[in-house]
Short mmCIF file of C-alpha atoms in Angstrom, two decimals:
data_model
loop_
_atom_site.label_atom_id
_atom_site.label_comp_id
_atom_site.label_asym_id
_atom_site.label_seq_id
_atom_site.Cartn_x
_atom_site.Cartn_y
_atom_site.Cartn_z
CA UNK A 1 -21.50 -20.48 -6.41
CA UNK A 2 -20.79 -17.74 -4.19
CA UNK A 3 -21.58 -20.04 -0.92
CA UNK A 4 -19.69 -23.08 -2.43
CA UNK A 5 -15.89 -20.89 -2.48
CA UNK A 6 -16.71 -19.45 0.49
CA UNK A 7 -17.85 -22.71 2.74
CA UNK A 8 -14.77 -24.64 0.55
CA UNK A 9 -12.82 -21.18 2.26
CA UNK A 10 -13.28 -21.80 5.74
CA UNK A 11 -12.35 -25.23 5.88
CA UNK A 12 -9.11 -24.78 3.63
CA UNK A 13 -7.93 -22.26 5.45
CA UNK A 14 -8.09 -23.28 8.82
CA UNK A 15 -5.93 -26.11 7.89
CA UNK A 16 -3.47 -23.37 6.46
CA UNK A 17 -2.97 -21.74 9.47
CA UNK A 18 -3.03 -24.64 11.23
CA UNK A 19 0.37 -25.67 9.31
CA UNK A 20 3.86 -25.59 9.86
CA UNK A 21 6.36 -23.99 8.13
CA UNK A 22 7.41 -26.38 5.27
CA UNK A 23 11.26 -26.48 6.05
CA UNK A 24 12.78 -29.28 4.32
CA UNK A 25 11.10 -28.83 0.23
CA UNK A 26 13.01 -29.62 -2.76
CA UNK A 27 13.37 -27.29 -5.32
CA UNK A 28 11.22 -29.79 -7.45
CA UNK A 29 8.35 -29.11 -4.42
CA UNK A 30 8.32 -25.38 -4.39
CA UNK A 31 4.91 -23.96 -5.52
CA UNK A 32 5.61 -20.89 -7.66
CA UNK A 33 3.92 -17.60 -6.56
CA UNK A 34 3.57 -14.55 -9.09
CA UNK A 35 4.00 -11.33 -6.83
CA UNK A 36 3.78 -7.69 -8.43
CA UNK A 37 4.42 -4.83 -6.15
CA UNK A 38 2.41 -1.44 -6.83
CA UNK A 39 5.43 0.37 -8.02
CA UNK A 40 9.40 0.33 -8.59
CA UNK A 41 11.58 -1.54 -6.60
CA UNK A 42 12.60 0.83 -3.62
CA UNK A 43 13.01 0.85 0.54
CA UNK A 44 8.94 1.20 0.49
CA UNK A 45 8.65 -2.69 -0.21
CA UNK A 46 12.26 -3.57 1.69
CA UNK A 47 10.68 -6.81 3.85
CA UNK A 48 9.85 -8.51 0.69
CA UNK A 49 13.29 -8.96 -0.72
CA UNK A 50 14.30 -9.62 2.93
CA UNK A 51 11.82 -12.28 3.11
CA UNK A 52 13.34 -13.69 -0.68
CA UNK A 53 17.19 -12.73 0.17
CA UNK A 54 17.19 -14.60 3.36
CA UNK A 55 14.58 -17.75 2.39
CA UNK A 56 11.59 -17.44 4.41
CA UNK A 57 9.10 -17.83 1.19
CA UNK A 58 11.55 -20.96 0.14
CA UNK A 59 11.45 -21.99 3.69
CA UNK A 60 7.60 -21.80 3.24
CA UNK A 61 7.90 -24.31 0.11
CA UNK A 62 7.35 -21.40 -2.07
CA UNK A 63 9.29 -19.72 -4.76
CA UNK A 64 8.20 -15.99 -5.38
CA UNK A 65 9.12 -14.13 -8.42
CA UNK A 66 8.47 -10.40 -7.51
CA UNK A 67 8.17 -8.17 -10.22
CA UNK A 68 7.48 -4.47 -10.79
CA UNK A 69 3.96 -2.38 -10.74
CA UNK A 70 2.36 -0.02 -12.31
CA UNK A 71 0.42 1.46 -10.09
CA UNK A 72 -2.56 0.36 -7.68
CA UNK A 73 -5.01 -0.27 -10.07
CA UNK A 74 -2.64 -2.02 -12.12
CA UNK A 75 -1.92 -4.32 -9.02
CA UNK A 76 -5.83 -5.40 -9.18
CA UNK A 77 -6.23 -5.98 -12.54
CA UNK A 78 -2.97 -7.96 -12.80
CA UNK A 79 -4.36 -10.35 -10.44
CA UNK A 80 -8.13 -10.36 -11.02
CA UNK A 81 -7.14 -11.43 -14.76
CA UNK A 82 -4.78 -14.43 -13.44
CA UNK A 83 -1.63 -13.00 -14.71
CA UNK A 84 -0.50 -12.49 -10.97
CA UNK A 85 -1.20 -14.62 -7.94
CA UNK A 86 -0.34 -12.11 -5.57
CA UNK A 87 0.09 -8.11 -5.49
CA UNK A 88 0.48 -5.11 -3.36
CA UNK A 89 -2.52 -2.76 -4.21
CA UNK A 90 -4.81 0.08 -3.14
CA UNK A 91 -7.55 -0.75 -0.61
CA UNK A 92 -9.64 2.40 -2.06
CA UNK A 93 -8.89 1.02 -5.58
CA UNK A 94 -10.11 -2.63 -5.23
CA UNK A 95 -13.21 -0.94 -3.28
CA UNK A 96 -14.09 0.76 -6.81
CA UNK A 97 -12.60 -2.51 -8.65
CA UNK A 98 -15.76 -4.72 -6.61
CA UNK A 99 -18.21 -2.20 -7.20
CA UNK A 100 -17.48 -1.85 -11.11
CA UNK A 101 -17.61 -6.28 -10.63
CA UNK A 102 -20.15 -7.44 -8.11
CA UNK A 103 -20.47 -10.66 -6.84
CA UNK A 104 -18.07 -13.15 -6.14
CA UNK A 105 -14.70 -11.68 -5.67
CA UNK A 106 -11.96 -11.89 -7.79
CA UNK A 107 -9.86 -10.86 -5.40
CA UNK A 108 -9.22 -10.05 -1.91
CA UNK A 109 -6.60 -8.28 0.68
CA UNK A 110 -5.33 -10.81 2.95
CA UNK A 111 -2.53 -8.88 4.96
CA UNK A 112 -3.21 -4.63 5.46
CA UNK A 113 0.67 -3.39 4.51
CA UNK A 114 -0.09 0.36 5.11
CA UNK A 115 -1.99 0.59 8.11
CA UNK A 116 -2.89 3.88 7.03
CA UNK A 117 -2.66 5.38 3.70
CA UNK A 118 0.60 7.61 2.98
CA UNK A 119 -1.15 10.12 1.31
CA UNK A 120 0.36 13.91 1.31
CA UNK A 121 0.65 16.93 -0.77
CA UNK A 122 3.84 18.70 -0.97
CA UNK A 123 4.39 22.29 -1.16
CA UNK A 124 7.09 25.16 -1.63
CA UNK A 125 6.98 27.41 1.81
CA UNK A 126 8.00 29.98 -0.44
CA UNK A 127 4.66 29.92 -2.47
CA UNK A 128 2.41 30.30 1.07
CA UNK A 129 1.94 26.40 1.59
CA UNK A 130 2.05 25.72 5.59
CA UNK A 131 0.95 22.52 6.92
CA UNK A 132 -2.47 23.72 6.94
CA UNK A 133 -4.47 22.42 4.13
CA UNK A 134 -6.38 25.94 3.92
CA UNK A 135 -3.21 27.36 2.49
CA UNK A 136 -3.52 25.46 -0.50
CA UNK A 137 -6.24 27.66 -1.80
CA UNK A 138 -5.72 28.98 -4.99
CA UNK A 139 -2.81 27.16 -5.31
CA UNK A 140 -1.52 24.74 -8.27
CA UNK A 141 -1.18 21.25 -7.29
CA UNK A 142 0.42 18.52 -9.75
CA UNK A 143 -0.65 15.20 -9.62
CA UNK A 144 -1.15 12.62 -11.82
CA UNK A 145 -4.33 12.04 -14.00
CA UNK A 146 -5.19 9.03 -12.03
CA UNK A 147 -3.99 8.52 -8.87
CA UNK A 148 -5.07 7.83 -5.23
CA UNK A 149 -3.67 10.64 -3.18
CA UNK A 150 -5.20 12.91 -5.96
CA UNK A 151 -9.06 10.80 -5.83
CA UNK A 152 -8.87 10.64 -2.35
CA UNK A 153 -8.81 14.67 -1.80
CA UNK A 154 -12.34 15.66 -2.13
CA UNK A 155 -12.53 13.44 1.83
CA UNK A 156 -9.68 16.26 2.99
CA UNK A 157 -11.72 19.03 1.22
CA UNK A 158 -15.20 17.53 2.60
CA UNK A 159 -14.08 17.12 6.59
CA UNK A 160 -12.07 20.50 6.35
CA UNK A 161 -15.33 22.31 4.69
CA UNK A 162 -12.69 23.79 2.00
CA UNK A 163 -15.08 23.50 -0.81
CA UNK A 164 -15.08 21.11 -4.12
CA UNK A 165 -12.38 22.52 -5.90
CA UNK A 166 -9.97 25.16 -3.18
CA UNK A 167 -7.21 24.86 -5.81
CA UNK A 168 -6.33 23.69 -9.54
CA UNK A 169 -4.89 20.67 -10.11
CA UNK A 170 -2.17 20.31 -13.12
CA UNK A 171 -1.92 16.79 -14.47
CA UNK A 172 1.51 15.91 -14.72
CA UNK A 173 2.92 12.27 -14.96
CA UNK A 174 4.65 10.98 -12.12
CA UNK A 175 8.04 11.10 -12.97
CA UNK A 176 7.79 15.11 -13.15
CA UNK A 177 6.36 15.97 -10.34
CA UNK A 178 10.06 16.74 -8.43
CA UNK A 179 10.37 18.75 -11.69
CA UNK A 180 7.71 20.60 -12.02
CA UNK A 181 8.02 21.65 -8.26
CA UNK A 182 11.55 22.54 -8.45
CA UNK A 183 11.55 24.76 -11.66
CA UNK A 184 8.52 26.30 -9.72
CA UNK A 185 5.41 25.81 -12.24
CA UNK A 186 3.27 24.41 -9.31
CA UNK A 187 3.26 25.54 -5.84
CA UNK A 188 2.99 21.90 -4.88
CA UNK A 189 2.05 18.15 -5.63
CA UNK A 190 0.44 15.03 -4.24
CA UNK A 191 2.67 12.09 -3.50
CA UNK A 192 2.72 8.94 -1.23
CA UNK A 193 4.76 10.37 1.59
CA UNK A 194 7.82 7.73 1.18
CA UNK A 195 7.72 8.91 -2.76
CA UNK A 196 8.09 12.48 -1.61
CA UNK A 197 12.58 11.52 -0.71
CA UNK A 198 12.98 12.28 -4.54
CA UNK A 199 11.91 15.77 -4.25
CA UNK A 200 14.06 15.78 -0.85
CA UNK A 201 17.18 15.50 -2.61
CA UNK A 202 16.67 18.25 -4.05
CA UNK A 203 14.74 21.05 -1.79
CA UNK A 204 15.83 21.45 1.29
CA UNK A 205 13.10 19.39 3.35
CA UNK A 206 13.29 22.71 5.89
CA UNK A 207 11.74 25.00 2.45
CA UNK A 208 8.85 22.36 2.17
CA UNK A 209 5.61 21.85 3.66
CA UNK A 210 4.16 18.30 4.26
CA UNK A 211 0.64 17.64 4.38
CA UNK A 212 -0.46 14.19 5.71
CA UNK A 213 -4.34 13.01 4.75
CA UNK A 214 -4.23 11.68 8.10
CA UNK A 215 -3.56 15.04 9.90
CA UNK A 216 -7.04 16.38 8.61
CA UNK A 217 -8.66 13.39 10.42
CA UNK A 218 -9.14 11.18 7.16
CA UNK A 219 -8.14 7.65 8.16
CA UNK A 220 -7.49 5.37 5.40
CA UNK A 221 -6.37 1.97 4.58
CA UNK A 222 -3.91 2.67 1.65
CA UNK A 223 -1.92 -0.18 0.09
CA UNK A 224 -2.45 -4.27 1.34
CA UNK A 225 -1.75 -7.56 -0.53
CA UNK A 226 -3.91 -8.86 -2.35
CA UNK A 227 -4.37 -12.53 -3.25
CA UNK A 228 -6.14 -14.44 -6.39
CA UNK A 229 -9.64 -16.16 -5.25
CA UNK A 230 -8.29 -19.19 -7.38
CA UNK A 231 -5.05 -19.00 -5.33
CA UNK A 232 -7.16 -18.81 -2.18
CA UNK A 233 -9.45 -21.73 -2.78
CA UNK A 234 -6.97 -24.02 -4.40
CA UNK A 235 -3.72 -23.19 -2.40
CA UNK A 236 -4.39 -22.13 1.10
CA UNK A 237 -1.33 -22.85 2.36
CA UNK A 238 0.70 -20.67 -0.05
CA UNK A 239 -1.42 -17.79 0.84
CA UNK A 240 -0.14 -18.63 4.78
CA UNK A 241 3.12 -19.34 4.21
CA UNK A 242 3.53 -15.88 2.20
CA UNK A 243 2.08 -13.98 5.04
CA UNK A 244 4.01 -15.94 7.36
CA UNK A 245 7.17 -15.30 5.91
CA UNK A 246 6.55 -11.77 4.88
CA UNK A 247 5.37 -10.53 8.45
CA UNK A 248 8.88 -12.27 9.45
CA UNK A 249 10.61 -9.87 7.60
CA UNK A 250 8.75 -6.67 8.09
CA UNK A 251 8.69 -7.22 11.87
CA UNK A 252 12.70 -7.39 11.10
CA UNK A 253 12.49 -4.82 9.17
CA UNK A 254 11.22 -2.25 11.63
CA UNK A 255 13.36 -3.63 14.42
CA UNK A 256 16.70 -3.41 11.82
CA UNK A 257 16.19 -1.63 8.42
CA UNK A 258 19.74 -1.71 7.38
CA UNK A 259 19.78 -5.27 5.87
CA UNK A 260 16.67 -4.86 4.48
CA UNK A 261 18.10 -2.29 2.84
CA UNK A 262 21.36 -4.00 1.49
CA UNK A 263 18.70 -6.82 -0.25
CA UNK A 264 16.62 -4.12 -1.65
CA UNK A 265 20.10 -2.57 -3.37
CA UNK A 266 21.01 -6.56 -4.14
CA UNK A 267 18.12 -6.35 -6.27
CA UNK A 268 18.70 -3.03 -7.81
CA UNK A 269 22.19 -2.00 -7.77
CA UNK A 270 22.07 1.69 -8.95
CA UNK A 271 20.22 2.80 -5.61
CA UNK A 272 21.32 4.83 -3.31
CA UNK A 273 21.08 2.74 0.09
CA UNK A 274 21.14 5.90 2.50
CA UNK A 275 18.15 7.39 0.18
CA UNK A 276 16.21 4.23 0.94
CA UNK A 277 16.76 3.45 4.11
CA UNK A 278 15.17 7.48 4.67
CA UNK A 279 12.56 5.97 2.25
CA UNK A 280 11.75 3.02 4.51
CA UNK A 281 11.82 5.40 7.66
CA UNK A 282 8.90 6.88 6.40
CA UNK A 283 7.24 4.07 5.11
CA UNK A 284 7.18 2.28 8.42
CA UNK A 285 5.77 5.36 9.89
CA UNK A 286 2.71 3.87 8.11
CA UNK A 287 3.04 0.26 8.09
CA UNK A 288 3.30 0.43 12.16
CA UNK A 289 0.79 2.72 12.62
CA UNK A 290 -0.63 3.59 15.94
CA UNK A 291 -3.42 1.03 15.48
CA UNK A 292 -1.20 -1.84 14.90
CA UNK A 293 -0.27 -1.45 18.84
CA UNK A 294 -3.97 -2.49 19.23
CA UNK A 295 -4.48 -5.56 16.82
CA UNK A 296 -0.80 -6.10 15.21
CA UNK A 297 0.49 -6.09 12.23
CA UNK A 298 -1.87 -6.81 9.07
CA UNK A 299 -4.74 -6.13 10.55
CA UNK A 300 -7.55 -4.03 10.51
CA UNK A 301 -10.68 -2.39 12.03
CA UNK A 302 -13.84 -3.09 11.07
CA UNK A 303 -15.38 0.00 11.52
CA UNK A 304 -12.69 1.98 9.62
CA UNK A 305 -13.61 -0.64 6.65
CA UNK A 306 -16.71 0.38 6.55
CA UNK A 307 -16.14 4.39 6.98
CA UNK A 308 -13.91 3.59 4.15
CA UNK A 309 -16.10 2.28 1.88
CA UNK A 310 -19.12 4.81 2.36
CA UNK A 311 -16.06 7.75 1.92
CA UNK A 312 -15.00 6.15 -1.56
CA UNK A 313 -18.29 5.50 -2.70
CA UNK A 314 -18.83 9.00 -2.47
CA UNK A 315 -15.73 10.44 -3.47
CA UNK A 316 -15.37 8.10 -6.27
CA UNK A 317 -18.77 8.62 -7.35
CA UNK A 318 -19.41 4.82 -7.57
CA UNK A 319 -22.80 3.94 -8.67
CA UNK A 320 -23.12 0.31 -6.18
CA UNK A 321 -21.59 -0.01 -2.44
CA UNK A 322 -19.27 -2.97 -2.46
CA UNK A 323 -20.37 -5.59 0.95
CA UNK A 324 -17.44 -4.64 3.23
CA UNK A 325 -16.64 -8.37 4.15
CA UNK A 326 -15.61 -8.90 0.61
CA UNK A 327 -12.69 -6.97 0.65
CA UNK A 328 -10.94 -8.71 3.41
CA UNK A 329 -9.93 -11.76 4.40
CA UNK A 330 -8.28 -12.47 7.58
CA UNK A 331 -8.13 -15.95 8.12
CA UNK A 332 -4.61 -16.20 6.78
CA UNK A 333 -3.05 -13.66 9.31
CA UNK A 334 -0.52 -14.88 11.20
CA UNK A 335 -0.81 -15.35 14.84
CA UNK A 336 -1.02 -12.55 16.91
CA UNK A 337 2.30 -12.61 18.82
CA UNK A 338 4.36 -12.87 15.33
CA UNK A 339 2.33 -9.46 14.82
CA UNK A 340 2.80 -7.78 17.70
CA UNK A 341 4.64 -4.44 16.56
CA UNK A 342 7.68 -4.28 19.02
CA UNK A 343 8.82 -1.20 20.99
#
């Protein structure tokens, strides 16, 4: 079965890439697309309701209806059951999600959106934290009870030899972390860096410390979009066009955030546009990582996919290692020069 999708998966999308742009549909024609992001609607996501506000998925013959997350695991599940066609969603999460569910996959990541995973932990100077990781020792560090930035720790504890447990972590849900920090119950928390603009509203950003995953050497893939096997095999072209038209507006989007920005606040009035467009700043500080410079936007490299996987495995204590090659597919990139991250 497994060798029928995937030989029906070559041919199919080859001819996706291989089409244009479908510029002239009728409303009647557009195919209907199901897209949950990971979380709420902020600057994170911003080139997605730039690609919507200005019509590149209806220029693609598509209509896109993108709602709300939950969370990454929540954006795998949504999709592997068929409730979504498309999400945004954690590449260490849908490594656990094919080990737990071997075999053919339900789904895979077709475009990398964080080139490398935002992951940080947030501390009070004032309570000792620096930006060395070692200072979190004996600390108390609020996170939620499942989370990535919290799973992913034990790789930042493992490559900095600080031990299984250097500190004691408070589960707190994610909507009190700023509290929590603020009234001073934990001397810091774990937070996808662009999250972190919350707390930044409130502490001065000069009284914090900010510790990136990636400054302790632990390169991950964090959050790509996913697409439905079904989706894959039966509408090729919708998973192109998408990718098409959403690389057109994140390559705007770094090049000119601001009316990203304005369709983000279209979408959700009550937000404050100057607070997201600081959100975004950071985001893209991940999205256009230094890698992309090598193979553009989207991509990834094989031998960090691998390293990945092994590093979950083990951190995640997974019983099976998931085969690599099923977690991405590639074929429905866009082509190179639309990628090309711009100076």
């Amino acid at each position: 079965m497994q060798r029928r999708v995937l030989l029906k998966l070559g041919s199919t999308a080859a001819a996706a890439l291989a089409a244009p742009a479908l510029c002239a549909q009728s409303a009647t024609a557009l195919t209907p697309i199901r897209f949950s992001l990971d979380f709420r609607v902020t600057g994170q996501t911003a080139p997605f309701f730039l690609a919507q506000a200005k019509g590149y998925y209806r220029d693609e013959g598509l209509d896109v209806a993108i709602d709300v997350g939950s969370g990454s695991v929540a954006s795998i599940t949504r999709v592997a059951s068929g409730a979504y066609d498309m999400s945004l969603g954690d590449i260490s999460a849908l490594i656990e999600f094919n080990a737990a569910n071997p075999g053919a996959p339900y789904l895979s990541a077709v475009y990398q959106y964080y080139n490398r995973a935002p992951f940080v932990i947030v501390g009070r100077k004032d309570r000792g934290v620096t930006t060395d990781f070692r200072s979190l020792q004996g600390k108390r560090i609020a996170a939620a009870a499942v989370e990535s930035t919290r799973r992913a720790f034990p790789l930042v504890a493992k490559r900095l030899n600080m031990g299984a447990e250097p500190f004691t972590w408070v589960t707190t849900d994610f909507s009190q972390r700023d509290n929590v920090i603020v009234r001073g119950d934990v001397d810091g928390a774990t937070y996808f860096h662009d999250s972190a603009v919350s707390l930044f509203q409130r502490i001065n950003p000069s009284e914090l410390a900010v510790l990136p995953y990636t400054s302790a050497g632990v390169d991950l893939y964090g959050n790509a979009v996913l697409a439905s096997q079904r989706l894959i095999v039966d509408k090729p072209r919708a998973v192109a066009g998408f990718l098409r038209a959403t690389n057109r507006a994140i390559a705007e989007t770094l090049a000119n955030p601001a009316t990203a920005i304005a369709a983000v606040k279209a979408r959700e009035p009550l937000l404050d546009e100057k607070v997201e467009a600081e959100r975004w700043r950071i985001t893209a500080q991940y999205v256009a990582a230094p890698d992309t410079r090598g193979h553009g936007l989207g991509d990834t490299r094989q031998l960090l996919v691998d390293l990945q996987v092994d590093q979950v495995v083990e951190a995640f204590g997974l019983k099976a290692r998931p085969a690599a090659a099923t977690l991405f597919n590639r074929s429905f990139l866009p082509a190179r020069a639309e990628r090309e991250v711009k100076a």
